[in-house]
Each structure stands twice: as C-alpha cells, then as structure tokens.
CSV table of C-alpha atoms in Angstrom, one decimal:
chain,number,residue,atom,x,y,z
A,1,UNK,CA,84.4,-74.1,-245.5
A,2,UNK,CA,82.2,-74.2,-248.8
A,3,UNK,CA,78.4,-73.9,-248.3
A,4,UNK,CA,76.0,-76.6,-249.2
A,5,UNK,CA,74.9,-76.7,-252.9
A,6,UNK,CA,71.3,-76.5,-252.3
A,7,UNK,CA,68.8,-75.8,-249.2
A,8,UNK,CA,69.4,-74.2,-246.1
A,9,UNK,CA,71.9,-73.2,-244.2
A,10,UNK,CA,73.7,-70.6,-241.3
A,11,UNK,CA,77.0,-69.6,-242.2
A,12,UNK,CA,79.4,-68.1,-240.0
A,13,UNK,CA,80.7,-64.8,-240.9
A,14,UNK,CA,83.0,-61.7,-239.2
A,15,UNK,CA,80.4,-60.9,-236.5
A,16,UNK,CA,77.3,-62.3,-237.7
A,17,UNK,CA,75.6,-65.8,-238.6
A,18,UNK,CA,73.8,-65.3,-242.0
A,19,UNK,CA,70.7,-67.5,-242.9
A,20,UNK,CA,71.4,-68.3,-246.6
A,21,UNK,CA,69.3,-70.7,-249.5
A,22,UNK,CA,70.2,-71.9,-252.6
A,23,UNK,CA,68.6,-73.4,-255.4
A,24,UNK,CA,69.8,-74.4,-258.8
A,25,UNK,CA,73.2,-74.9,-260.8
A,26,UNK,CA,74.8,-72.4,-263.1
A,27,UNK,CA,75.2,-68.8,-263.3
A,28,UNK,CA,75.4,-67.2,-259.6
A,29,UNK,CA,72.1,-64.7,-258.7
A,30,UNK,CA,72.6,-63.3,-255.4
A,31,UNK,CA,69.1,-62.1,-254.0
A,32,UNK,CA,69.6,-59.3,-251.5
A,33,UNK,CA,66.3,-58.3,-249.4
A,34,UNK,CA,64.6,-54.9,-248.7
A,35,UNK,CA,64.4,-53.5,-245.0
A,36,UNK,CA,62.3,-55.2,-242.7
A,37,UNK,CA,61.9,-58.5,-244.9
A,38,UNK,CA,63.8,-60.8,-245.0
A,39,UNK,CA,65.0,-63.9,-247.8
A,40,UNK,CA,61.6,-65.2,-247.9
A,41,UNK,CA,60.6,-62.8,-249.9
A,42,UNK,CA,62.7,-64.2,-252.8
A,43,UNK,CA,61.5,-68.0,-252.6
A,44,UNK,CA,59.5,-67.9,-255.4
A,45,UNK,CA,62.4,-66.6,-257.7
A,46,UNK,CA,64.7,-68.8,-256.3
A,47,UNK,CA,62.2,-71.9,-257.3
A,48,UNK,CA,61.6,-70.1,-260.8
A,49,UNK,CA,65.1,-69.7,-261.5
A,50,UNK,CA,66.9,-72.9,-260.6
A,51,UNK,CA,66.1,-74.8,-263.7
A,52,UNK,CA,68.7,-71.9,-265.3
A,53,UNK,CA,70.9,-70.6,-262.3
A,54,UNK,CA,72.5,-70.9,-258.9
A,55,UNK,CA,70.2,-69.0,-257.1
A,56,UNK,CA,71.0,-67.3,-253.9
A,57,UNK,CA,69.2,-65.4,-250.8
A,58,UNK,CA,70.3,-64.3,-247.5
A,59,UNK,CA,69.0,-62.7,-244.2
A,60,UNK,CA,71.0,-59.5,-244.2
A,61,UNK,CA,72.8,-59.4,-240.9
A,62,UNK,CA,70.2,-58.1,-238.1
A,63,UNK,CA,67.1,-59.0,-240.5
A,64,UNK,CA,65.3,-62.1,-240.3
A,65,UNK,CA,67.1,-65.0,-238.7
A,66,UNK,CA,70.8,-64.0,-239.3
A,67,UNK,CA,72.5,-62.4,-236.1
A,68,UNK,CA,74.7,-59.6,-235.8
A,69,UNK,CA,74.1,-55.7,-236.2
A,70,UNK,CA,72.4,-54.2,-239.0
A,71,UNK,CA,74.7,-52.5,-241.5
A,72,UNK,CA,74.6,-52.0,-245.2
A,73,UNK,CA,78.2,-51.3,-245.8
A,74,UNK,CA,78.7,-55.2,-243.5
A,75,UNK,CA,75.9,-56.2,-246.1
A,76,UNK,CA,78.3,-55.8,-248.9
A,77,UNK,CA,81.1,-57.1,-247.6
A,78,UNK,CA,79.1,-60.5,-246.7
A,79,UNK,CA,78.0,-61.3,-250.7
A,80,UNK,CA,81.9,-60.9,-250.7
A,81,UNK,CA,82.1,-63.7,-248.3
A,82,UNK,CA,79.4,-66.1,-249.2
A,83,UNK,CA,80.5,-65.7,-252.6
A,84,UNK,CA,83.7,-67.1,-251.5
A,85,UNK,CA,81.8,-69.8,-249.3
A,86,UNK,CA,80.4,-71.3,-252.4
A,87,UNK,CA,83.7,-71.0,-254.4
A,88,UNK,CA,81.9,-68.7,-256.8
A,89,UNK,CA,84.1,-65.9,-258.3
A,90,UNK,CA,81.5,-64.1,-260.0
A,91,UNK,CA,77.6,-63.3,-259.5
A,92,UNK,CA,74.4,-61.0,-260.7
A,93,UNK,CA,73.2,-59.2,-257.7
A,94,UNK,CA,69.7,-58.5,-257.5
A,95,UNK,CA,68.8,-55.8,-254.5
A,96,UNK,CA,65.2,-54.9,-253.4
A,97,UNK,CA,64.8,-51.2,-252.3
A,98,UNK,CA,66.8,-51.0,-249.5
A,99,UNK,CA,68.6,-53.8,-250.2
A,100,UNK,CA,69.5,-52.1,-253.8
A,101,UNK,CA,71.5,-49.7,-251.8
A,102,UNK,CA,73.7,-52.5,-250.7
A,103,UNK,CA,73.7,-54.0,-254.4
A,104,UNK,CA,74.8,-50.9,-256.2
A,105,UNK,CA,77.6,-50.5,-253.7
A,106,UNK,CA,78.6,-54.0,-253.9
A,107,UNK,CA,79.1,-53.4,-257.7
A,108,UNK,CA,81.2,-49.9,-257.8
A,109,UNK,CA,83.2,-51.5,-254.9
A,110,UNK,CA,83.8,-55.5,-256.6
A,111,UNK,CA,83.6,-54.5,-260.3
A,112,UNK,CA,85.6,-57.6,-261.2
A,113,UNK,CA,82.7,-59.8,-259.2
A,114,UNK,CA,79.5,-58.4,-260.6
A,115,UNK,CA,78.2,-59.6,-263.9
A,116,UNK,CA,75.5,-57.6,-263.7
A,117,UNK,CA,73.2,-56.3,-261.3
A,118,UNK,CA,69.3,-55.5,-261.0
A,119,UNK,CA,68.1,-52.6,-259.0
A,120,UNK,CA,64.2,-53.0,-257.8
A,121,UNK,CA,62.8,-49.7,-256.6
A,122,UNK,CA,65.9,-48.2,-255.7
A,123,UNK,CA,66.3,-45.2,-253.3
A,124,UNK,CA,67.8,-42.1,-254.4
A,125,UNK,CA,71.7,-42.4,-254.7
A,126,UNK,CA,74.0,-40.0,-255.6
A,127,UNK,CA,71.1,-38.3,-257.5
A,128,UNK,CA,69.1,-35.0,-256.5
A,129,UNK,CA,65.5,-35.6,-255.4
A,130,UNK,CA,62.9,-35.0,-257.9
A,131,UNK,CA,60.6,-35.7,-255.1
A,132,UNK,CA,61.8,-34.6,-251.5
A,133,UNK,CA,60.3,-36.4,-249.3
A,134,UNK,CA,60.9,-39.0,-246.2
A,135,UNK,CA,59.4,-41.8,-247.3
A,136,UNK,CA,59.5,-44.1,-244.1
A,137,UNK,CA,59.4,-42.4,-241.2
A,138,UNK,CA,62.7,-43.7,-239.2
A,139,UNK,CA,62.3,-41.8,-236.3
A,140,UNK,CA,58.8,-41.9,-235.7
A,141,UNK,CA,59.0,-45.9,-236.1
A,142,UNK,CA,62.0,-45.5,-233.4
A,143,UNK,CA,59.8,-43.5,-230.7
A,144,UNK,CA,56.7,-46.2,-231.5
A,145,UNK,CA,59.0,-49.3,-231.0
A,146,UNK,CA,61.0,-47.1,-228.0
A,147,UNK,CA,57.3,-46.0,-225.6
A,148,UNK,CA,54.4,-48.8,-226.9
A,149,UNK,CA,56.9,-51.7,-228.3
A,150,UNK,CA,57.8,-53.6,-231.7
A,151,UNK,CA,53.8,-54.7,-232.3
A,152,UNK,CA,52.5,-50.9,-231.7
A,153,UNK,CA,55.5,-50.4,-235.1
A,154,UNK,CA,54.5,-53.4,-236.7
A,155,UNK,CA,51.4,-52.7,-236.9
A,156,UNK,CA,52.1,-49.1,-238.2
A,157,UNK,CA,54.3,-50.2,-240.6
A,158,UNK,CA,51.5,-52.8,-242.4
A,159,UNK,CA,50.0,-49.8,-243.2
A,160,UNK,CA,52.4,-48.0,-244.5
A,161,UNK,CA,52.3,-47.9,-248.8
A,162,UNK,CA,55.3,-50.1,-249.7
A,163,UNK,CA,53.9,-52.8,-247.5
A,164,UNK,CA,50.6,-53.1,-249.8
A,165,UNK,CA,50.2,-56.0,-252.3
A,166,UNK,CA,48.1,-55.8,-255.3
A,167,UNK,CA,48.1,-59.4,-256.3
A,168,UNK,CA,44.9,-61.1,-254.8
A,169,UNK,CA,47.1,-64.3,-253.8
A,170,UNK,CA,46.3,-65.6,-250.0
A,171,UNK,CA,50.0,-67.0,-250.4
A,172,UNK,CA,51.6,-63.5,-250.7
A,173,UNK,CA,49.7,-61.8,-248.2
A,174,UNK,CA,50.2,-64.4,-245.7
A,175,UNK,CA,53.7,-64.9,-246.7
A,176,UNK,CA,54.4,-60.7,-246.3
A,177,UNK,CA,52.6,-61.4,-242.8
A,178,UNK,CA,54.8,-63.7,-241.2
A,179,UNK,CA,58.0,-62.1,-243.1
A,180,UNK,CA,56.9,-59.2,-241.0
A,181,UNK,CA,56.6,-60.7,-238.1
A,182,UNK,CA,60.0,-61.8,-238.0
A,183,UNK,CA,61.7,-58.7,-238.4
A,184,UNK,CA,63.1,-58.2,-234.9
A,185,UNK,CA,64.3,-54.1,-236.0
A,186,UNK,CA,67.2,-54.1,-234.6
A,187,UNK,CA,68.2,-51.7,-236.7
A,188,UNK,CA,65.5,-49.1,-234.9
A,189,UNK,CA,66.7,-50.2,-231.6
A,190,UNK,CA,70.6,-48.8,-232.3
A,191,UNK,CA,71.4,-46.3,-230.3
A,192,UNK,CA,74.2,-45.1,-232.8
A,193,UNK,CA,72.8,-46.4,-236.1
A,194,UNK,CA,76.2,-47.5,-238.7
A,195,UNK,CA,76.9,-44.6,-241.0
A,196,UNK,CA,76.5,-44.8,-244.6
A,197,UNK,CA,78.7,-42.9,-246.5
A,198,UNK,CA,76.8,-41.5,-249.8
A,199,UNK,CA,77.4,-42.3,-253.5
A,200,UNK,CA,77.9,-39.2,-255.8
A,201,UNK,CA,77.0,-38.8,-259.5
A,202,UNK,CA,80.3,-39.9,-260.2
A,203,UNK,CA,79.9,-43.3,-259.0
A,204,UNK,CA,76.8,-43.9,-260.8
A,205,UNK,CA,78.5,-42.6,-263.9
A,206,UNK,CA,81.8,-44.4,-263.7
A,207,UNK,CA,79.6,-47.7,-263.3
A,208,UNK,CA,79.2,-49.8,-266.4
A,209,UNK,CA,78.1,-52.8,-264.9
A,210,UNK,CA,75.0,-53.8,-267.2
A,211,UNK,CA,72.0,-52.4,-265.2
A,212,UNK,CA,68.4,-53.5,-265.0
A,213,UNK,CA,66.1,-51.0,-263.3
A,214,UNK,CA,62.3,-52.4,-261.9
A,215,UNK,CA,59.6,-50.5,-260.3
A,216,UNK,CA,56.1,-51.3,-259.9
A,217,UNK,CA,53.6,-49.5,-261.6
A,218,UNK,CA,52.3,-48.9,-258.3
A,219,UNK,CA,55.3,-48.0,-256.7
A,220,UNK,CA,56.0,-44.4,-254.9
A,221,UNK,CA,56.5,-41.6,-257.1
A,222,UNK,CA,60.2,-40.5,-255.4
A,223,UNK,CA,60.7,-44.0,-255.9
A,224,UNK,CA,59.7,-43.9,-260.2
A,225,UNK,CA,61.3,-40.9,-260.5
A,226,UNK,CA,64.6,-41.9,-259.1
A,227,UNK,CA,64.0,-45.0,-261.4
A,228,UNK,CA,64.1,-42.9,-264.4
A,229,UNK,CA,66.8,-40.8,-263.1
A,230,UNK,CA,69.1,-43.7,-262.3
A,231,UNK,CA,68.5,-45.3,-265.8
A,232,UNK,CA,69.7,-42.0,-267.7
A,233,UNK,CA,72.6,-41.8,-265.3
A,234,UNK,CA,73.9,-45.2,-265.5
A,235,UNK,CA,76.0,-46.2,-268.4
A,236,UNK,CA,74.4,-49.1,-269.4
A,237,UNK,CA,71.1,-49.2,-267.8
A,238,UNK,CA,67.6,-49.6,-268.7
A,239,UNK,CA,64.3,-49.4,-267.2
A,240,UNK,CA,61.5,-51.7,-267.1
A,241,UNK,CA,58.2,-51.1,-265.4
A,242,UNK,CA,56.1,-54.0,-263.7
A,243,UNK,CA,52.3,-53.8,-264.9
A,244,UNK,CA,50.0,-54.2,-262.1
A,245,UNK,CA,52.5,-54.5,-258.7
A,246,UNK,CA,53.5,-51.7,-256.4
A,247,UNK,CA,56.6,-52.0,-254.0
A,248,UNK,CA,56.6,-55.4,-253.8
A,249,UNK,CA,57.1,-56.3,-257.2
A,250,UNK,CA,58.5,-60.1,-256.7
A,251,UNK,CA,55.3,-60.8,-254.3
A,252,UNK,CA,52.9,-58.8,-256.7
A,253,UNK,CA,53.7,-60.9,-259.8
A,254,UNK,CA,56.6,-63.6,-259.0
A,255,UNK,CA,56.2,-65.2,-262.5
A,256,UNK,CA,56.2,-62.3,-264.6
A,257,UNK,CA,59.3,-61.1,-262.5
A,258,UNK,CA,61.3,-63.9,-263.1
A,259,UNK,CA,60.5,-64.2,-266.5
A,260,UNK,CA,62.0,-60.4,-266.6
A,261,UNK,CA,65.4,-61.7,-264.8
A,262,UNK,CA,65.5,-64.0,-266.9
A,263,UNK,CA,65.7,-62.5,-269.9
A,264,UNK,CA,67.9,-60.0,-268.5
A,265,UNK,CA,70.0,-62.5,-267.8
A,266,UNK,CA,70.3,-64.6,-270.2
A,267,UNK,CA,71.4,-62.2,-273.2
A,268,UNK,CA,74.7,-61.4,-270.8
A,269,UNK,CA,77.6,-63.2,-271.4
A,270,UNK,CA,79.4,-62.7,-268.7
A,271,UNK,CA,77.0,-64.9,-266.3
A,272,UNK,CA,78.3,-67.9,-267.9
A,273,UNK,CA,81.8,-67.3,-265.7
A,274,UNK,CA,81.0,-67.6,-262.0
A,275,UNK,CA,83.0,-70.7,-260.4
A,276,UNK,CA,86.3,-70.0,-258.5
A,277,UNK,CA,89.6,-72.2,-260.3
C-alpha cells in the first residue's frame, strides 16, 4: 500500500510500525535521525525544503514512536521499504550521527537508489581513530537505566556534550526536551544488543556516491576529525563546517542548514529521477 503524499502516518513494516512525515513534491530527501531523537528533529528541514523536494522523516524502529527493536542494519533495510511505500525508486539520504551510520550503509548497500547522501557528524567508519575515545558511554547509561531507571539516564544524558544547543531559541531547546523525553531506550534495555558488522576502508573508497560531510563548529573533536578523514577518503566528498552549532547542527541553525542541503542538492542531477514507472 503507497503512503500518503503529505503529513503523518504509521506504516507497517517486517517487525516494526514506523512513524513517518512527508512534506513537499519532487526530488526524494530521506531524513534519518541520530540516537535517542527521534524525526522531530528534522521538522524544520522538512518545512524548509518542501517548496523544492519530497521531504521525508522517520522514527527509526525502537526510537520515538515507531515499534519494534532497535537495529541499524533493520534501519537500512526500512528506507528500502518506505521508499517502495511511496513508489519512489530513488532518494538523497541525509543521516544525523548515528543515524549517518545507517545512511552510509544504505548507500554502499543500494547504490542504484541513492542519489546522493549527506553525512552530519558522522562516527568513525572503516577509518582509524585520530581521537580514541568512547564518546557516549553505552554501558554506564545501561547500569543507570538498569539500578535508578530511564529518568536517573535521562537526565545524565542532557548533560552529556552532544545534547547542548548553542542557538538561543526557546523553540529548540524545548523541542530537544520533549524529543528526549520520548526516547523509551530500548536499545539500552537489550539484553543481546543487534550486531553491527563494520565497514572497512574499502567500502568508503569504493563509494562514489556524491558525499556531503557537516559538523558543527562546536562539534566533538573525534567527531571533526573523522569529518576530515571521511572527506579525503571518499571519492567524491567534501566537507563543510557549520559556523556557530555543535552536535546538533539542524537545531542550532535550521535555516542556514537547509540552505546548505539545498545547494548541495540542487547542483546534482541525479535528484531529478526519483519516482517508480
């Protein structure tokens, strides 16, 4: 069954309802959210860039208000599916940190699908560390949510760096509140959390998808660095830096990142064929 041409909507998937929203006519943008947010985070691109595209976000499976359990190689496999839910044969990804793990898979994995693909403070893949650190703390959010409960982690995890906003805007900082307090970490809960099989060099450099790289200004520094390392790696990549935003680029300065996608998007050719025949 297709999926409705604008609003929202749960579609039924293999082992999961997905919360999805679309906006817009035209080239396909799928949005794909980082971990613990959810496709509220993206509503401001998705009003910014219908006047141009087909804009799409979705609650990853476990996250937000889509069902199921939280995997990233699922994750791929569902753009797959609501792709073919709104008869669209072709699409731009755009994945936020985490959810940049699930783009760049999607693109090595449907080359023929992606017309290009945008990587926002993307973790390390298939690239050594410059910077070897654990950036969020997995297990120690586990034993938090496991002996005091999911508000004892919540609140650890507002503090944590790559939940801070620089933008003074109530709206964002309210909006990041209640995004959070949605996020029912399921994921953390898993007794036997999904493996993830990891990319190698060769991946990256066998990909020639055109590539845009973001990263806040603000962002981590394991985070910049792998920025830099990804763009040299890639075929056909190139980075661009946010002025003024940290982690959260698209709630830091939603105007000035759209006007980024689009003009990323815009000079490809490619995003003008998207519709099944």
């Amino acid at each position: 069954m297709g999926a409705a041409l604008n609003g929202e909507s749960f579609i039924e998937v293999e082992g999961a309802t997905l919360r999805v929203r679309s906006a817009g006519k035209g080239a396909a943008v799928v949005f794909v959210h980082g971990w613990a947010l959810d496709l509220d985070m993206w509503q401001a691109q998705l009003n910014l860039l219908a006047p141009w595209y087909r804009a799409i976000a979705f609650d990853r499976r476990g996250f937000g208000l889509s069902s199921g359990e939280p995997s990233i190689e699922q994750d791929v496999e569902d753009i797959a599916r609501l792709l073919d839910c709104f008869g669209i044969s072709q699409a731009a990804v755009v994945g936020m940190s985490q959810g940049a793990r699930v783009a760049l898979r999607w693109a090595i994995k449907h080359r023929e699908r992606v017309s290009c693909l945008v990587l926002d403070g993307p973790p390390a893949e298939g690239l050594p560390l410059t910077v070897d650190t654990q950036e969020i703390p997995i297990d120690d959010y586990r034993a938090t949510i496991r002996n005091q409960g999911i508000e004892a982690f919540r609140r650890k995890w507002a503090q944590h760096p790559f939940m801070r906003l620089y933008t003074t805007a109530p709206g964002a900082r309210l909006l990041l509140q209640e995004i959070a307090a949605r996020y029912p970490a399921r994921d953390l809960s898993m007794h036997e959390p999904c493996a993830l099989f990891p990319l190698k060099v060769g991946d990256l450099q066998g990909l020639s998808t055109p590539t845009l790289i973001l990263n806040g200004e603000y962002d981590s520094e394991q985070r910049r660095a792998t920025a830099r390392q990804m763009a040299e790696s890639l075929p056909d990549a190139h980075l661009k830096i946010i002025s003024g935003a940290g982690h959260l680029a698209a709630l830091d300065d939603h105007n000035n990142y759209a006007r980024i996608l689009h003009g990323f998007f815009s000079a490809r050719a490619a995003m003008g064929r998207n519709f099944l025949t």
